[in-house]
Short mmCIF file of C-alpha atoms and ligand atoms in Angstrom, two decimals:
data_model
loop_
_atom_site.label_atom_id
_atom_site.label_comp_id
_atom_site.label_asym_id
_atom_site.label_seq_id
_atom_site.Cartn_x
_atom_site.Cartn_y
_atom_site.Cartn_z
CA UNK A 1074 148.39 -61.30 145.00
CA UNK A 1075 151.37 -61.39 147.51
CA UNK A 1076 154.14 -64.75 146.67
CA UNK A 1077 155.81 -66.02 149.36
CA UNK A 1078 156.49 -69.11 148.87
CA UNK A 1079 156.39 -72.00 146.37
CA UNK A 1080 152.77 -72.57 147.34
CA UNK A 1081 151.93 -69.16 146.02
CA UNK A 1082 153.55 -69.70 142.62
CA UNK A 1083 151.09 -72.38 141.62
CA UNK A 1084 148.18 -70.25 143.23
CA UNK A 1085 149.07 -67.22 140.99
CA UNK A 1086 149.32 -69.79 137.88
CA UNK A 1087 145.80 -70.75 138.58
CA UNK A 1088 144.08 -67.52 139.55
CA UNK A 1089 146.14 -66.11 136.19
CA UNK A 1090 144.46 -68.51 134.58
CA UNK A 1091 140.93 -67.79 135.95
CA UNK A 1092 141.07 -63.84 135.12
CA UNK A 1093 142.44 -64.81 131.84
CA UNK A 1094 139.48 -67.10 130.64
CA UNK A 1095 137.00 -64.43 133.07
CA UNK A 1096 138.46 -61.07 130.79
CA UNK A 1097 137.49 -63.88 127.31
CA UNK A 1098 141.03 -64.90 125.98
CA UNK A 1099 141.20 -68.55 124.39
CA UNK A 1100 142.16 -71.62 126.45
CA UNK A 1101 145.33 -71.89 124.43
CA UNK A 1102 146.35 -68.00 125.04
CA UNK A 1103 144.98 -68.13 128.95
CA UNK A 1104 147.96 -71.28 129.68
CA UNK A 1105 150.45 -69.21 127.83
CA UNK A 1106 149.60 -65.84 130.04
CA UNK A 1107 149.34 -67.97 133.30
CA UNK A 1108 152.54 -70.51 132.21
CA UNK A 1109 154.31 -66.51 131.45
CA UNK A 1110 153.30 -65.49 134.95
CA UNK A 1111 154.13 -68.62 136.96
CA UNK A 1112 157.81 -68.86 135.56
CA UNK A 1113 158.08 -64.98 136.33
CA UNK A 1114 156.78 -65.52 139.75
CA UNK A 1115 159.09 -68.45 140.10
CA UNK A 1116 162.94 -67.15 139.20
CA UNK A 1117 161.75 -63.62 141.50
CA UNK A 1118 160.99 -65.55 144.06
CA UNK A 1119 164.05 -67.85 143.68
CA UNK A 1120 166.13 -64.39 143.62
CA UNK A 1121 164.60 -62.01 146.12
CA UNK A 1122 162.08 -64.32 147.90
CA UNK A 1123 158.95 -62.74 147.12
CA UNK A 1124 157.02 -60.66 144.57
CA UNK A 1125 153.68 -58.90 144.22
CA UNK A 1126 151.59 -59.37 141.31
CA UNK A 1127 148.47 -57.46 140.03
CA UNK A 1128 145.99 -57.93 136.99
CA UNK A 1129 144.64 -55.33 134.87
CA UNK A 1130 142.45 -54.17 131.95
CA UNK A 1131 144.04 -52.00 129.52
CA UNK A 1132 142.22 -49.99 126.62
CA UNK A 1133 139.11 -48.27 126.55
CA UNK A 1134 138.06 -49.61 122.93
CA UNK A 1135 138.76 -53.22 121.48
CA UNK A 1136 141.40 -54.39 121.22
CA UNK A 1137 141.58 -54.63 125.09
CA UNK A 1138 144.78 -56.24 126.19
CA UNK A 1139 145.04 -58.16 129.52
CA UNK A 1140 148.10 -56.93 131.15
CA UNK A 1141 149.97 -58.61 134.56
CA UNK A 1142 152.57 -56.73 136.24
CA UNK A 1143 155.02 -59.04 138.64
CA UNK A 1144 156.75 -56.66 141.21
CA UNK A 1145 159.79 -57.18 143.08
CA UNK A 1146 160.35 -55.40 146.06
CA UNK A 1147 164.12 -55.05 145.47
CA UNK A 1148 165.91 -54.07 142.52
CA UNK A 1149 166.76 -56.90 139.99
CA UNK A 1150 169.13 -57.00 137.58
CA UNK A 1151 168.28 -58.96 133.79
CA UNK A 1152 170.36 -61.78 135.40
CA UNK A 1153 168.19 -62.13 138.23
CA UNK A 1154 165.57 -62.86 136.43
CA UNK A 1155 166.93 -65.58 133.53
CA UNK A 1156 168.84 -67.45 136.50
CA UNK A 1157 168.70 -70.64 136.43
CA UNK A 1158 166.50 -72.62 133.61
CA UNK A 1159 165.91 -69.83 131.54
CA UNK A 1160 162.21 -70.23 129.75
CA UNK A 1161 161.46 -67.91 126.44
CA UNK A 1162 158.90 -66.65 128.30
CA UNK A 1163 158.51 -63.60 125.77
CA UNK A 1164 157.44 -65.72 122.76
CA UNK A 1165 153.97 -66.55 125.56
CA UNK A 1166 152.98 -63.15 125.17
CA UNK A 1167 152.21 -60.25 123.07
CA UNK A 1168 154.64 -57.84 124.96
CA UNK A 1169 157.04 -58.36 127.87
CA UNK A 1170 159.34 -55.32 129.33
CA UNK A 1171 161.06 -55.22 132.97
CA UNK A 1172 161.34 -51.86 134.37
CA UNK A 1173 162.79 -50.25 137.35
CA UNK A 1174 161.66 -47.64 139.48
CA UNK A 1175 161.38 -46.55 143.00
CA UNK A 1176 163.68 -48.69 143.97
CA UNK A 1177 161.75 -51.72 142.49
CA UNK A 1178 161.94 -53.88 139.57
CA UNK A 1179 158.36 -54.31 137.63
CA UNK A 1180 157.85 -57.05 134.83
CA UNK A 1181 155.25 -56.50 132.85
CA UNK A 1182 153.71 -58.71 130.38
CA UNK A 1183 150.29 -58.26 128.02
CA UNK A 1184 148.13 -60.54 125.90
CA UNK A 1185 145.62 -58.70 123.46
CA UNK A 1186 142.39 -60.03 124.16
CA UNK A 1187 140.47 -61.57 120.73
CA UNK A 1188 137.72 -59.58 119.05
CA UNK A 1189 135.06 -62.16 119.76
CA UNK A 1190 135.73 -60.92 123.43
CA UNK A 1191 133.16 -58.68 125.17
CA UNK A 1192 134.41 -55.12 125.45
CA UNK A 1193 135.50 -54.54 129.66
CA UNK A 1194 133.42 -51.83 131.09
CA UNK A 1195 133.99 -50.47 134.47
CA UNK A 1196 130.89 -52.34 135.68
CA UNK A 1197 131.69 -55.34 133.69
CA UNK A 1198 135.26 -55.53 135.37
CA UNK A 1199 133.22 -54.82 138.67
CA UNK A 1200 131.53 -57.54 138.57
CA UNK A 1201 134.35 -60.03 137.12
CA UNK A 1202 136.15 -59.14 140.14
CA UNK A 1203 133.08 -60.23 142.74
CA UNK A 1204 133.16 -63.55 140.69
CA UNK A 1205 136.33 -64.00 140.80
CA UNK A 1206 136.62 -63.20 144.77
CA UNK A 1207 133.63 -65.41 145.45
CA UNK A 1208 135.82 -68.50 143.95
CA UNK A 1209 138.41 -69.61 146.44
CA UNK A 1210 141.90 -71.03 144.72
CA UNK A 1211 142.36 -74.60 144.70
CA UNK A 1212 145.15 -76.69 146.62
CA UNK A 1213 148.77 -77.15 144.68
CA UNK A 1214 147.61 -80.44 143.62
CA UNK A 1215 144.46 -79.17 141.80
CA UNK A 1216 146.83 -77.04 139.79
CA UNK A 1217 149.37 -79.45 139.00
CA UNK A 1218 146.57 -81.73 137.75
CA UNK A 1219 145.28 -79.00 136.00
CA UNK A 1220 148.91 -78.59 134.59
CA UNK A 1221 149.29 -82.02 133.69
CA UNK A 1222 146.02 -82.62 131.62
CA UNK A 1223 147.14 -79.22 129.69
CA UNK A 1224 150.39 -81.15 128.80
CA UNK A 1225 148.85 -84.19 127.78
CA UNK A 1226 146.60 -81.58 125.47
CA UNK A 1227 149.93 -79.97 123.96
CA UNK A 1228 151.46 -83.24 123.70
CA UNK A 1229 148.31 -84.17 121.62
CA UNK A 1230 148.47 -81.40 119.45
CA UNK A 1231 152.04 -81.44 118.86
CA UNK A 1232 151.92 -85.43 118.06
CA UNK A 1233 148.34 -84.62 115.61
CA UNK A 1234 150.25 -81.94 114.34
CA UNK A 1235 153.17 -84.48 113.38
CA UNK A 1236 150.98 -86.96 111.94
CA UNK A 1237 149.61 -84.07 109.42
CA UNK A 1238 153.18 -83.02 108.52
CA UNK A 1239 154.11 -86.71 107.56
CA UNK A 1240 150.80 -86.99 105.90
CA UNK A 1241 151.66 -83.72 103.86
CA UNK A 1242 154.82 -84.89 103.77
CA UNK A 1243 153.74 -87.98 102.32
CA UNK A 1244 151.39 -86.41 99.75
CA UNK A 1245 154.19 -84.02 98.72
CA UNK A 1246 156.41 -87.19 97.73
CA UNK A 1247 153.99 -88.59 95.76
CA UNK A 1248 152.94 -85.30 94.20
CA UNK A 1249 157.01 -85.06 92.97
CA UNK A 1250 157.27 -88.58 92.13
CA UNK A 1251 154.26 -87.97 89.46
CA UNK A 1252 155.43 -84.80 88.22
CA UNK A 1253 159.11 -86.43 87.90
CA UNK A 1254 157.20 -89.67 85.48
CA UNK A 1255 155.54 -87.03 83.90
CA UNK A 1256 158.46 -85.18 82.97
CA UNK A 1257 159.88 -88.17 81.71
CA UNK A 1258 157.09 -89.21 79.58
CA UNK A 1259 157.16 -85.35 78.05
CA UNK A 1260 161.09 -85.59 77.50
CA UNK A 1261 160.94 -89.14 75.69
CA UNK A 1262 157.83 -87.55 73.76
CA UNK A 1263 160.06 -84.63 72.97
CA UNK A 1264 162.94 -86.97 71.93
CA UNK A 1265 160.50 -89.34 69.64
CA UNK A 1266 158.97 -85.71 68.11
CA UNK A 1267 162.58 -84.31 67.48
CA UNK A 1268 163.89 -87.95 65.94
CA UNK A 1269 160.85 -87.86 63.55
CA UNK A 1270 161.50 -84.33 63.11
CA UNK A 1271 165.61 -84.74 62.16
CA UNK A 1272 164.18 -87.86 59.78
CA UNK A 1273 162.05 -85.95 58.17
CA UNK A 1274 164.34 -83.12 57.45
CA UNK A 1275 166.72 -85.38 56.14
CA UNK A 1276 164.24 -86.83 53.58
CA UNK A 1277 163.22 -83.71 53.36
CA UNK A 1278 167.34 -82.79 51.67
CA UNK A 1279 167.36 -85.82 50.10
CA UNK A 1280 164.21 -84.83 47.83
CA UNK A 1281 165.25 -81.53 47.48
CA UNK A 1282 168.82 -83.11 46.48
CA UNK A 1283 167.24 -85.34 43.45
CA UNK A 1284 165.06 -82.70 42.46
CA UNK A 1285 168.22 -79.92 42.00
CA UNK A 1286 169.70 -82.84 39.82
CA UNK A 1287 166.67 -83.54 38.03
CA UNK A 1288 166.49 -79.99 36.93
CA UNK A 1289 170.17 -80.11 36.35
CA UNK A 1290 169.86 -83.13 33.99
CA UNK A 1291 166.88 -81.35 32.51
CA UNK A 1292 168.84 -78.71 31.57
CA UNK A 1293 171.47 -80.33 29.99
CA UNK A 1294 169.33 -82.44 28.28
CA UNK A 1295 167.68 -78.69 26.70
CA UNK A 1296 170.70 -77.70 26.01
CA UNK A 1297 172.41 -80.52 24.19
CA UNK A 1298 168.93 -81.20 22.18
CA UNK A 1299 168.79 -77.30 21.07
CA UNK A 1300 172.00 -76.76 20.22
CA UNK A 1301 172.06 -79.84 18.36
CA UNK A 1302 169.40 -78.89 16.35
CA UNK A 1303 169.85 -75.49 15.51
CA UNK A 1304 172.43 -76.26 12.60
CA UNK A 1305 170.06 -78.52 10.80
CA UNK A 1306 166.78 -76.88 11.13
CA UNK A 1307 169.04 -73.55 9.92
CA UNK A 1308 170.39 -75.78 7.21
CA UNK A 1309 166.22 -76.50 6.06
CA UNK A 1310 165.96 -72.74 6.08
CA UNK A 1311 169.13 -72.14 3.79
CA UNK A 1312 168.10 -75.05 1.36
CA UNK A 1313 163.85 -73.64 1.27
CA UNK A 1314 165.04 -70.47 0.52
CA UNK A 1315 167.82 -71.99 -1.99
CA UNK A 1316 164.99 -73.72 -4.04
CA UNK A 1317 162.33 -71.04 -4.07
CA UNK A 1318 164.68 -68.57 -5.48
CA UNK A 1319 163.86 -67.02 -8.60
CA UNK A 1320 167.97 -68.27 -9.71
CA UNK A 1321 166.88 -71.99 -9.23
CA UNK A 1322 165.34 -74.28 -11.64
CA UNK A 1323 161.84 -73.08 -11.97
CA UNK A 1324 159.02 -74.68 -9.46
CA UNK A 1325 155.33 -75.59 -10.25
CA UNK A 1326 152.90 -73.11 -7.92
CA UNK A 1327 152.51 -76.46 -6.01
CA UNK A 1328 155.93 -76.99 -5.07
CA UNK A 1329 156.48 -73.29 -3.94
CA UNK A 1330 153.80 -73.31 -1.55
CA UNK A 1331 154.82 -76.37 -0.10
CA UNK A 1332 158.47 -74.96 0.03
CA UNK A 1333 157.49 -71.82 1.58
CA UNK A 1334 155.28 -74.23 4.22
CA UNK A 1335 158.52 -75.80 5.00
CA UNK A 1336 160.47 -72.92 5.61
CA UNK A 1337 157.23 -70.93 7.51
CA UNK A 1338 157.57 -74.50 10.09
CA UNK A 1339 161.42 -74.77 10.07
CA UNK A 1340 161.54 -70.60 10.99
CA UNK A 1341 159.53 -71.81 13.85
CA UNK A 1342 161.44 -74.20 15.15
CA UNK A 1343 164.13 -72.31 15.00
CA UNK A 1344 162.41 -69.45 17.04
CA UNK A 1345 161.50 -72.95 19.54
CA UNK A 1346 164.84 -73.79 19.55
CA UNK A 1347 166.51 -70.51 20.15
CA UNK A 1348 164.24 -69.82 22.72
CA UNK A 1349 165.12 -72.78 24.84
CA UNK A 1350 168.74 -72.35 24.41
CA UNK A 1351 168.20 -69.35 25.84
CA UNK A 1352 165.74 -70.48 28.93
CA UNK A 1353 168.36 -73.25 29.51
CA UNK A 1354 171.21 -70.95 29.35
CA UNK A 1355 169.22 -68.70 31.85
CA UNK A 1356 168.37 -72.10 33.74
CA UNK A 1357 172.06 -73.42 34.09
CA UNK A 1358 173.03 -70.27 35.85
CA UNK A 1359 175.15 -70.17 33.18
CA UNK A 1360 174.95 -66.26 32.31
CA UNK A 1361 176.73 -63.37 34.08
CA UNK A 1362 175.26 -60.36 33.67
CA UNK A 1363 177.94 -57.63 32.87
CA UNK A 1364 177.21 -54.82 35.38
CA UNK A 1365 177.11 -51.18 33.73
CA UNK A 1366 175.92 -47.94 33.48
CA UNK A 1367 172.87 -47.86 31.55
CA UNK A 1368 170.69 -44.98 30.11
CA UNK A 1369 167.16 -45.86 30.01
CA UNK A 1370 166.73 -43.18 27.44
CA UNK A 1371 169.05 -44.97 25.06
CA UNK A 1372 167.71 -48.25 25.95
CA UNK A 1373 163.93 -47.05 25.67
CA UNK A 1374 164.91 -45.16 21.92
CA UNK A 1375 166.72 -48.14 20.37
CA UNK A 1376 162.93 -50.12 21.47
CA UNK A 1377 161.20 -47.56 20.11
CA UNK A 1378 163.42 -48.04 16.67
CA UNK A 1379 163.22 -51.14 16.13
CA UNK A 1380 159.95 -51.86 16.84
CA UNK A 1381 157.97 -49.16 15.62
CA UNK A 1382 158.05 -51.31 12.13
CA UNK A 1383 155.88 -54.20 13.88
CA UNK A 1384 153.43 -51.49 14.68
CA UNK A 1385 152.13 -50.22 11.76
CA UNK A 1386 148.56 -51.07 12.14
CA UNK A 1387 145.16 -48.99 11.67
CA UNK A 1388 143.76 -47.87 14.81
CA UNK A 1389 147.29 -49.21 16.72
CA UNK A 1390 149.82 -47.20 18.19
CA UNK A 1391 152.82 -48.33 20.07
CA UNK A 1392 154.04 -45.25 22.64
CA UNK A 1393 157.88 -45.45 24.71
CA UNK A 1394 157.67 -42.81 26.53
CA UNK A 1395 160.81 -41.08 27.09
CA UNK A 1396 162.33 -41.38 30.63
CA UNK A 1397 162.70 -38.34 32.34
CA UNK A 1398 166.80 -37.86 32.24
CA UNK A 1399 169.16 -38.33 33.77
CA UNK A 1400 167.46 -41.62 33.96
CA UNK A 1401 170.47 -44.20 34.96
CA UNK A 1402 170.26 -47.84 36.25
CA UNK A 1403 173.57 -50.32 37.12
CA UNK A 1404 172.06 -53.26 35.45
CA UNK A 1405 172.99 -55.29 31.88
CA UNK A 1406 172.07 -53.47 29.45
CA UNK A 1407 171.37 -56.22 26.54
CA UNK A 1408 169.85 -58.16 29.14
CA UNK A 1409 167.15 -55.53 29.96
CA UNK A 1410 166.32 -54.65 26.40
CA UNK A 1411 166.19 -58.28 26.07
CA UNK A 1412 163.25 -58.51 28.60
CA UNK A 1413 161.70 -55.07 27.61
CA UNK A 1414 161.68 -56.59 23.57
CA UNK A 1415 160.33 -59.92 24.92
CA UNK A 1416 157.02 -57.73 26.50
CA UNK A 1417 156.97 -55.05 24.14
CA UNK A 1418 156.38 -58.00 21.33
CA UNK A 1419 153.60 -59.95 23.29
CA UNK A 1420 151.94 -56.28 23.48
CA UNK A 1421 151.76 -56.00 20.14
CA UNK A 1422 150.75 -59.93 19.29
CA UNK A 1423 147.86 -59.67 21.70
CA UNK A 1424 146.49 -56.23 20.92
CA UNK A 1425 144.22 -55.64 18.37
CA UNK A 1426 143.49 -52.02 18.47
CA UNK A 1427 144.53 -49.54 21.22
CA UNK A 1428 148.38 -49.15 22.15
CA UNK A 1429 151.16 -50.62 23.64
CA UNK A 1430 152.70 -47.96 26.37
CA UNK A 1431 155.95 -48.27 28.13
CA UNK A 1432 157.05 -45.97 30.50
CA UNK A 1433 159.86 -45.84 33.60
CA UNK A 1434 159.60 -44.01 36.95
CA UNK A 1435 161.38 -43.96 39.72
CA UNK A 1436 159.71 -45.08 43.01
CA UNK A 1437 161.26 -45.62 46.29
CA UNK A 1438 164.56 -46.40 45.35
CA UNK A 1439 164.10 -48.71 42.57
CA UNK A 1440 163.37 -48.34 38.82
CA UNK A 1441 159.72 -49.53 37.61
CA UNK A 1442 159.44 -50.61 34.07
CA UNK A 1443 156.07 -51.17 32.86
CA UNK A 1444 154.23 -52.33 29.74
CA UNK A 1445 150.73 -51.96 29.28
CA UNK A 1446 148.59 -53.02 27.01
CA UNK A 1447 144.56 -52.39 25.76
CA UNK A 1448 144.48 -55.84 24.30
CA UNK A 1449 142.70 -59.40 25.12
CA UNK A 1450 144.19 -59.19 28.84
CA UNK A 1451 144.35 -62.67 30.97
CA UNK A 1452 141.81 -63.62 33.40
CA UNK A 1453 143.74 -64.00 37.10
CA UNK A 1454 143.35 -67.40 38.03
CA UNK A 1455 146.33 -67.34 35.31
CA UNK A 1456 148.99 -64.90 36.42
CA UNK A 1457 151.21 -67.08 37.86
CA UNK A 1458 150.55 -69.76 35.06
CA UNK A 1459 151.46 -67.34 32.12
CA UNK A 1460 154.66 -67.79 33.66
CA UNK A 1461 155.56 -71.63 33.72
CA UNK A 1462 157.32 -72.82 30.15
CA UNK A 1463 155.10 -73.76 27.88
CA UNK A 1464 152.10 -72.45 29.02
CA UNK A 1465 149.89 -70.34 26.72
CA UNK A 1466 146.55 -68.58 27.33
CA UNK A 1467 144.17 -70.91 25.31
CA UNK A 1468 141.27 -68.53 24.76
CA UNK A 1469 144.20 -65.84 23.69
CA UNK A 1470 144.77 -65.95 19.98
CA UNK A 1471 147.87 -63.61 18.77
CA UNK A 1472 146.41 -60.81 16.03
CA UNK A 1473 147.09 -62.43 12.67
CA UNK A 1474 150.33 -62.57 11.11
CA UNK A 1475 152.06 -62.56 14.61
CA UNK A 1476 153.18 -66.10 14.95
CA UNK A 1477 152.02 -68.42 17.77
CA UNK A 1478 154.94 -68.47 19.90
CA UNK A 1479 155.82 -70.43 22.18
CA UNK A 1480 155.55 -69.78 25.65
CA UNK A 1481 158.55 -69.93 26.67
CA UNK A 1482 158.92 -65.83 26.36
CA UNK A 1483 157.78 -65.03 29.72
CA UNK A 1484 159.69 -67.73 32.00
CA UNK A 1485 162.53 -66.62 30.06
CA UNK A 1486 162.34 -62.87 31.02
CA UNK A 1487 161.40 -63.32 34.97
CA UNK A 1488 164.93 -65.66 34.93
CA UNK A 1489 166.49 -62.57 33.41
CA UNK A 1490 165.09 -59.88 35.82
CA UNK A 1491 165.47 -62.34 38.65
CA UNK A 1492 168.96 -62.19 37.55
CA UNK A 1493 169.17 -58.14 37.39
CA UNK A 1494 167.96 -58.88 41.20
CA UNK A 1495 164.59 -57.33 40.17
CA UNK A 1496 160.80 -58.86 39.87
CA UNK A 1497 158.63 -59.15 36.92
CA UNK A 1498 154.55 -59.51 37.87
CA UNK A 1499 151.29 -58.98 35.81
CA UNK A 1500 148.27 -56.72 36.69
CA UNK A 1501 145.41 -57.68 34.11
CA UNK A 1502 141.10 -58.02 33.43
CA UNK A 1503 140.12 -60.16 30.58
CA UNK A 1504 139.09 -57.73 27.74
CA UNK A 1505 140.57 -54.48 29.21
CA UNK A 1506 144.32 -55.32 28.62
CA UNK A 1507 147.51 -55.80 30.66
CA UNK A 1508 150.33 -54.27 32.27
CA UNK A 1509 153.77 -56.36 33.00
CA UNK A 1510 156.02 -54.65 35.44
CA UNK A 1511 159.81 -54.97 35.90
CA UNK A 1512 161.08 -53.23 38.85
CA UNK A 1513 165.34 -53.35 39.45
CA UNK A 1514 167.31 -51.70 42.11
CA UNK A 1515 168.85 -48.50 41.07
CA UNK A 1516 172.03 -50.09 41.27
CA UNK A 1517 171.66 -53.52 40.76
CA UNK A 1518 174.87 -56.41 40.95
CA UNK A 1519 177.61 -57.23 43.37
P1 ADP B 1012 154.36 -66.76 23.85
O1 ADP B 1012 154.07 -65.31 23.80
O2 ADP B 1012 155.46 -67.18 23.03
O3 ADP B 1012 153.16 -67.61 23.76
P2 ADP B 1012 154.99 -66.09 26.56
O4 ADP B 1012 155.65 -66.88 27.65
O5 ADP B 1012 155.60 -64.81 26.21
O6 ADP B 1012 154.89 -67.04 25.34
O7 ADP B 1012 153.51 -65.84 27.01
C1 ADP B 1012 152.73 -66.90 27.52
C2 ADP B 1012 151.27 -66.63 27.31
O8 ADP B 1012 150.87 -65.54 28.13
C3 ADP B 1012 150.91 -66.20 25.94
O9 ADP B 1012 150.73 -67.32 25.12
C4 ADP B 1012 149.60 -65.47 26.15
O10 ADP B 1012 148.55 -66.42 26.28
C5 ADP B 1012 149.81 -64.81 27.49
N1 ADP B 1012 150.26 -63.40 27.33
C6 ADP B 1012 151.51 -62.94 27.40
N2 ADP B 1012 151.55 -61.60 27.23
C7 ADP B 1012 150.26 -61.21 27.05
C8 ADP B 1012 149.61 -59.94 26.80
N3 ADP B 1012 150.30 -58.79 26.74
N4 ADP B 1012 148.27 -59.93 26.66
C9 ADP B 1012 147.56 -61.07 26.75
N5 ADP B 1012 148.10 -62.29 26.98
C10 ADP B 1012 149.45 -62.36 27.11
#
């Protein structure tokens, strides 16, 4: 097509749009190609008075692009061409380029077609071309109506696409507005759960606070009561033996079994008393262990000594091994043989026949201690209970002439270990005996 004259530009708008909707591109795509063209045609024939312009198929396969070249007879320069009102007439099409050659200036711009378009053959294009020519182009006013309806479609779009943004816009404020009372209904749940949370930890102090001093008072009160009574119940013990001896006026049978009752209970008590001198001593925090150098072998021996004598039943045998030297521990050493005596003894009160073993070994760092026994043994559910003052096994009746005790051994020697910054726990079956273990760091204190 040949421009001339302002006529011509709106001609070549429509006819652009023709072959554009003819080759299958969308209505929205065949304004942008033909609005593309149009301004093209208009600023080269504002600058050189003319231009030619020519419509083609490019591509064999899909995607086929529509491409319109817009020749100028002279050569332009890029100024030429964005004189006056200059449109972005690149962002209408899929590729734009100017090129110069032969002394003339081509512009060439392309719009892919879509891939719901029918593939252009030669014959298709053939015959595209005969419809085309058979259609003859409407007057400048056809086209400018044309024009103007397309406006009043963009302007339709643009204001529908308005409307949607202030809808979205709309639902977006609303969206925050919920999220923002949600957030504060989860902060002032946060703040209620953290207020009850503070309140209950300081109840929580406040128990813990009455309970220390409840223990402390208990304590005392052990203390006080024990030592208070150790010098009379010793004094019983002095005058029993005072008036059963052989020196003293002369008893009736009678009287000497009731004085030898008196001092049998009053040896007890003292053994009650002593005992919870010592847990309360334990208790108070009261002792320091003295931090030495201790040979198990020595400690294990002097055992072995002392209680071999408490031993010397048929079908009974108490074995201390001896540790394999050099077997040393930092710990206290009265202390230990304190705790060792205290399980070695309920050994031998709760085993009939059988032994009493105690042997040491070293195992990953730390010293294990253990006592075992082939005695009466303590059913599990009462491990931990064995433990608590006072407690004793009721079913477990000491061998005869062993005393009854009274159960405050055992809470008395985990204090001590706990104190030697070791652990003392039980392993045991009713009927096939137990063993108590002590384990201690190799070298135990500050
Ligand atoms: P006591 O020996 O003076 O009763 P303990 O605190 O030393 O107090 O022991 C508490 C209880 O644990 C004992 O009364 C006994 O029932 C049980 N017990 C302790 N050692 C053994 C053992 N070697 N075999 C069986 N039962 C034991």
């Amino acid at each position: 097509m040949t421009i001339r004259q302002a006529h011509d530009i709106f001609v070549v708008r429509q006819r652009g749009r023709e072959v554009a909707a003819a080759l299958g591109l969308e209505e929205q795509d065949q304004i942008r190609i033909a609005t593309a063209l149009s301004e093209v045609a208009r600023q080269m024939l504002a600058a050189v008075g003319g231009a030619e312009v020519s419509f083609q198929a490019v591509g064999r396969h899909a995607p086929q692009s529509l491409q319109v070249d817009v020749v100028s007879p002279v050569p332009l320069t890029q100024a030429d061409l964005t004189r006056g009102d200059p449109l972005p007439v690149g962002r209408l099409v899929d590729t734009l380029s100017v090129s110069h050659a032969d002394a003339v200036t081509v512009v060439t711009m392309s719009r892919r077609l879509p891939p719901s378009a029918a593939r252009l053959t030669p014959e298709r294009l053939d015959a595209l071309r005969a419809e085309l020519a058979a259609t003859s182009p409407g007057s400048p006013l056809d086209e400018l109506a044309a024009q103007n309806q397309q406006l009043i479609a963009a302007l339709d779009e643009v204001r529908s696409q308005r409307d949607e943004l202030a809808r979205l816009n709309a639902e977006l404020q609303e969206t925050n507005r919920g999220v923002l009372a949600l957030y504060g209904q989860l902060s002032e749940e946060l703040e209620e759960t953290n207020r009850g949370v503070v309140a209950l930890y300081a109840e929580l102090d406040e128990k813990s606070a009455q309970l220390r001093g409840a223990n402390e008072a208990k304590t005392r009160f052990l203390a006080n009561a024990s030592h208070e009574l150790r010098a009379p119940v010793t004094a019983i013990i002095g005058l029993a033996r005072l008036l059963a001896d052989a020196s003293s006026d002369p008893l009736t049978a009678e009287q000497l079994r009731q004085v030898e009752l008196i001092r049998g209970s009053a040896t007890d008590l003292l053994g009650l008393v002593n005992d919870l001198l010592d847990l309360a001593k334990a208790e108070s925090g009261r002792i320091e262990p003295s931090w030495e150098d201790v040979d198990l072998c020595a400690v294990f021996g002097q055992l072995r000594g002392t209680l071999r004598a408490l031993a010397s039943r048929p079908q009974f045998e108490l074995v201390v091994e001896e540790p394999e030297p050099p077997a040393l521990i930092r710990s206290d050493e009265v202390l230990l043989s304190r705790v060792l005596r205290n399980l070695l003894h309920n050994g031998l009160k709760f085993t009939e026949r059988g032994e009493v073993r105690m042997r040491a070994r070293l195992d990953d760092g730390r010293w294990e201690l253990s006592v075992s026994d082939t005695g009466v043994g303590i059913p599990p559910e009462l491990h931990e209970r064995i433990f608590e003052e006072f407690y004793q096994v009721p079913s477990a009746t000491p061998v005869p002439g062993a005393g009854t005790g009274t159960g405050l051994g055992l809470p008395y020697a985990r204090r001590l270990v706990t104190l030697l910054g070791g652990s003392l726990t039980v392993s045991s079956e009713p009927g096939r005996g137990s063993t108590f273990t002590v384990r201690l760091p190799v070298r135990g204190g500050p």
